[in-house]
Amino acid sequence: MLTFALAVFFLIITPGPGVLSTAGLGAAYGVRPGLAYVLGLFIGTNLVALAVISGVAAIVLSVPVIRTVLMAASICYLLYLAARIAFAGSKIAFIEAKAPPAVLSGILLQAINPKAYAVNTTLFAGFPFAPDNILFETAAKLLIVNAIWIPIHLAWLYAGATLHRLNLSQTAHRRINYAMAASMLAVVALAVLSAGGALDGQ
């Protein structure tokens, strides 16, 4: 169970669309407005987890057209995010949003977030610790995932809000933005390679 908890921590804390956009909303609007978005992400990630556990995600994603549309939407979103980061000027911008976030925005992001599916599939298909009681193991995993997911995303939200208040130089802002944009482009490249590999395997 400890191994599973460590896996959850490292898989969730690494930057992806969810945590990066959470920090960006904290930087753009502050903590309180960002909480609605985090709630949406929370609902969305649990819906994805239930889809993975029930097998619905595997069935839906086995349809080539749906999988292609989902991957295209994800890649377009990540490219948009990287561009907004890179060209954010002198302000810290994990993602620059123009309107206050809403619960639905977070839910929809998780619906097209490839990391959400990958992480949940990895966690619920692997790391068995109660193979003789799969119902207990699944329920325990859900509790552990959420117990770790919530503070991590709140920490990213507070980190964004804190960076917004710092009086950094324009050069420092640009370097942070470029580094984060490069990391998002790396995620896009991995997503494209993954999609290409999946198509070759068909």
PDB file of C-alpha atoms in Angstrom, residues 63-182:
ATOM      1  CA  VAL A  63     -12.853   3.007 -31.127  1.00  0.00           C
ATOM      2  CA  PRO A  64     -10.195   4.544 -33.421  1.00  0.00           C
ATOM      3  CA  VAL A  65     -12.217   7.667 -34.293  1.00  0.00           C
ATOM      4  CA  ILE A  66     -12.940   8.521 -30.651  1.00  0.00           C
ATOM      5  CA  ARG A  67      -9.338   7.892 -29.640  1.00  0.00           C
ATOM      6  CA  THR A  68      -8.077  10.080 -32.489  1.00  0.00           C
ATOM      7  CA  VAL A  69     -10.468  12.924 -31.644  1.00  0.00           C
ATOM      8  CA  LEU A  70      -9.505  12.755 -27.961  1.00  0.00           C
ATOM      9  CA  MET A  71      -5.789  12.773 -28.779  1.00  0.00           C
ATOM     10  CA  ALA A  72      -6.196  15.664 -31.240  1.00  0.00           C
ATOM     11  CA  ALA A  73      -8.124  17.712 -28.673  1.00  0.00           C
ATOM     12  CA  SER A  74      -5.503  16.990 -26.043  1.00  0.00           C
ATOM     13  CA  ILE A  75      -2.588  17.918 -28.314  1.00  0.00           C
ATOM     14  CA  CYS A  76      -4.291  21.141 -29.449  1.00  0.00           C
ATOM     15  CA  TYR A  77      -4.928  22.120 -25.838  1.00  0.00           C
ATOM     16  CA  LEU A  78      -1.326  21.414 -24.837  1.00  0.00           C
ATOM     17  CA  LEU A  79       0.010  23.403 -27.805  1.00  0.00           C
ATOM     18  CA  TYR A  80      -2.270  26.305 -26.860  1.00  0.00           C
ATOM     19  CA  LEU A  81      -1.079  26.096 -23.275  1.00  0.00           C
ATOM     20  CA  ALA A  82       2.591  26.060 -24.292  1.00  0.00           C
ATOM     21  CA  ALA A  83       2.074  29.088 -26.563  1.00  0.00           C
ATOM     22  CA  ARG A  84       0.335  31.086 -23.840  1.00  0.00           C
ATOM     23  CA  ILE A  85       3.166  30.260 -21.451  1.00  0.00           C
ATOM     24  CA  ALA A  86       5.944  31.140 -23.898  1.00  0.00           C
ATOM     25  CA  PHE A  87       4.413  34.466 -24.972  1.00  0.00           C
ATOM     26  CA  ALA A  88       3.069  35.599 -21.624  1.00  0.00           C
ATOM     27  CA  GLY A  89       5.453  38.555 -21.589  1.00  0.00           C
ATOM     28  CA  SER A  90       6.680  39.708 -18.213  1.00  0.00           C
ATOM     29  CA  LYS A  91       4.046  37.950 -16.095  1.00  0.00           C
ATOM     30  CA  ILE A  92       4.199  34.495 -14.643  1.00  0.00           C
ATOM     31  CA  ALA A  93       1.617  32.547 -16.597  1.00  0.00           C
ATOM     32  CA  PHE A  94       1.279  28.800 -16.274  1.00  0.00           C
ATOM     33  CA  ILE A  95      -1.819  29.428 -18.336  1.00  0.00           C
ATOM     34  CA  GLU A  96      -3.311  32.842 -18.914  1.00  0.00           C
ATOM     35  CA  ALA A  97      -7.067  32.645 -18.599  1.00  0.00           C
ATOM     36  CA  LYS A  98      -9.364  35.502 -19.624  1.00  0.00           C
ATOM     37  CA  ALA A  99     -12.454  34.483 -17.667  1.00  0.00           C
ATOM     38  CA  PRO A 100     -12.955  33.178 -14.157  1.00  0.00           C
ATOM     39  CA  PRO A 101     -12.747  29.388 -14.063  1.00  0.00           C
ATOM     40  CA  ALA A 102     -15.786  27.229 -13.467  1.00  0.00           C
ATOM     41  CA  VAL A 103     -16.422  23.710 -12.247  1.00  0.00           C
ATOM     42  CA  LEU A 104     -17.409  22.573 -15.749  1.00  0.00           C
ATOM     43  CA  SER A 105     -14.095  23.810 -17.163  1.00  0.00           C
ATOM     44  CA  GLY A 106     -12.184  21.487 -14.841  1.00  0.00           C
ATOM     45  CA  ILE A 107     -14.421  18.512 -15.646  1.00  0.00           C
ATOM     46  CA  LEU A 108     -14.053  19.045 -19.391  1.00  0.00           C
ATOM     47  CA  LEU A 109     -10.277  19.360 -19.140  1.00  0.00           C
ATOM     48  CA  GLN A 110      -9.996  15.994 -17.415  1.00  0.00           C
ATOM     49  CA  ALA A 111     -12.230  14.438 -20.073  1.00  0.00           C
ATOM     50  CA  ILE A 112      -9.593  15.212 -22.747  1.00  0.00           C
ATOM     51  CA  ASN A 113      -6.535  15.018 -20.498  1.00  0.00           C
ATOM     52  CA  PRO A 114      -4.385  12.057 -21.604  1.00  0.00           C
ATOM     53  CA  LYS A 115      -2.470  12.145 -18.326  1.00  0.00           C
ATOM     54  CA  ALA A 116      -5.687  11.545 -16.360  1.00  0.00           C
ATOM     55  CA  TYR A 117      -6.377   8.332 -18.287  1.00  0.00           C
ATOM     56  CA  ALA A 118      -2.755   7.187 -18.209  1.00  0.00           C
ATOM     57  CA  VAL A 119      -2.327   7.799 -14.483  1.00  0.00           C
ATOM     58  CA  ASN A 120      -5.602   6.146 -13.500  1.00  0.00           C
ATOM     59  CA  THR A 121      -4.958   3.142 -15.734  1.00  0.00           C
ATOM     60  CA  THR A 122      -1.477   2.716 -14.262  1.00  0.00           C
ATOM     61  CA  LEU A 123      -2.691   3.014 -10.682  1.00  0.00           C
ATOM     62  CA  PHE A 124      -5.807   0.858 -10.837  1.00  0.00           C
ATOM     63  CA  ALA A 125      -4.417  -1.820 -13.163  1.00  0.00           C
ATOM     64  CA  GLY A 126      -1.149  -2.153 -11.251  1.00  0.00           C
ATOM     65  CA  PHE A 127       0.249  -2.021  -7.711  1.00  0.00           C
ATOM     66  CA  PRO A 128      -1.928  -4.805  -6.252  1.00  0.00           C
ATOM     67  CA  PHE A 129      -1.908  -4.992  -2.457  1.00  0.00           C
ATOM     68  CA  ALA A 130      -5.128  -6.946  -1.759  1.00  0.00           C
ATOM     69  CA  PRO A 131      -5.524  -9.332  -4.726  1.00  0.00           C
ATOM     70  CA  ASP A 132      -7.920 -11.558  -2.778  1.00  0.00           C
ATOM     71  CA  ASN A 133     -10.349  -8.681  -2.192  1.00  0.00           C
ATOM     72  CA  ILE A 134     -10.520  -6.574  -5.322  1.00  0.00           C
ATOM     73  CA  LEU A 135     -13.458  -4.515  -4.067  1.00  0.00           C
ATOM     74  CA  PHE A 136     -11.548  -3.474  -0.928  1.00  0.00           C
ATOM     75  CA  GLU A 137      -8.418  -2.760  -2.956  1.00  0.00           C
ATOM     76  CA  THR A 138     -10.294  -0.574  -5.449  1.00  0.00           C
ATOM     77  CA  ALA A 139     -12.076   1.389  -2.710  1.00  0.00           C
ATOM     78  CA  ALA A 140      -8.821   1.819  -0.778  1.00  0.00           C
ATOM     79  CA  LYS A 141      -7.027   3.017  -3.925  1.00  0.00           C
ATOM     80  CA  LEU A 142      -9.740   5.603  -4.579  1.00  0.00           C
ATOM     81  CA  LEU A 143      -9.407   6.931  -1.031  1.00  0.00           C
ATOM     82  CA  ILE A 144      -5.605   7.047  -1.211  1.00  0.00           C
ATOM     83  CA  VAL A 145      -5.597   8.744  -4.628  1.00  0.00           C
ATOM     84  CA  ASN A 146      -8.001  11.456  -3.489  1.00  0.00           C
ATOM     85  CA  ALA A 147      -6.217  11.951  -0.159  1.00  0.00           C
ATOM     86  CA  ILE A 148      -3.040  12.731  -2.102  1.00  0.00           C
ATOM     87  CA  TRP A 149      -4.645  14.460  -5.114  1.00  0.00           C
ATOM     88  CA  ILE A 150      -6.413  17.167  -3.103  1.00  0.00           C
ATOM     89  CA  PRO A 151      -3.435  18.646  -1.192  1.00  0.00           C
ATOM     90  CA  ILE A 152      -1.180  18.466  -4.273  1.00  0.00           C
ATOM     91  CA  HIS A 153      -3.591  20.480  -6.408  1.00  0.00           C
ATOM     92  CA  LEU A 154      -4.260  22.955  -3.612  1.00  0.00           C
ATOM     93  CA  ALA A 155      -0.486  23.384  -3.263  1.00  0.00           C
ATOM     94  CA  TRP A 156      -0.180  24.149  -6.993  1.00  0.00           C
ATOM     95  CA  LEU A 157      -3.034  26.639  -6.695  1.00  0.00           C
ATOM     96  CA  TYR A 158      -1.322  28.407  -3.795  1.00  0.00           C
ATOM     97  CA  ALA A 159       2.025  28.294  -5.657  1.00  0.00           C
ATOM     98  CA  GLY A 160       0.489  30.128  -8.605  1.00  0.00           C
ATOM     99  CA  ALA A 161      -1.100  32.723  -6.347  1.00  0.00           C
ATOM    100  CA  THR A 162       2.225  33.206  -4.536  1.00  0.00           C
ATOM    101  CA  LEU A 163       4.214  33.658  -7.757  1.00  0.00           C
ATOM    102  CA  HIS A 164       1.688  36.257  -8.850  1.00  0.00           C
ATOM    103  CA  ARG A 165       2.595  38.344  -5.810  1.00  0.00           C
ATOM    104  CA  LEU A 166       6.378  38.138  -6.301  1.00  0.00           C
ATOM    105  CA  ASN A 167       8.172  41.140  -7.777  1.00  0.00           C
ATOM    106  CA  LEU A 168      10.493  39.223 -10.133  1.00  0.00           C
ATOM    107  CA  SER A 169      12.462  40.832 -12.943  1.00  0.00           C
ATOM    108  CA  GLN A 170      11.164  40.581 -16.505  1.00  0.00           C
ATOM    109  CA  THR A 171      14.115  38.371 -17.409  1.00  0.00           C
ATOM    110  CA  ALA A 172      13.291  35.956 -14.603  1.00  0.00           C
ATOM    111  CA  HIS A 173       9.641  35.863 -15.679  1.00  0.00           C
ATOM    112  CA  ARG A 174      10.586  35.123 -19.282  1.00  0.00           C
ATOM    113  CA  ARG A 175      12.996  32.340 -18.297  1.00  0.00           C
ATOM    114  CA  ILE A 176      10.352  30.671 -16.149  1.00  0.00           C
ATOM    115  CA  ASN A 177       7.792  30.945 -18.937  1.00  0.00           C
ATOM    116  CA  TYR A 178      10.169  29.533 -21.568  1.00  0.00           C
ATOM    117  CA  ALA A 179      11.163  26.624 -19.337  1.00  0.00           C
ATOM    118  CA  MET A 180       7.548  25.745 -18.641  1.00  0.00           C
ATOM    119  CA  ALA A 181       6.594  26.096 -22.311  1.00  0.00           C
ATOM    120  CA  ALA A 182       9.436  23.748 -23.229  1.00  0.00           C
TER     121      ALA A 182
END
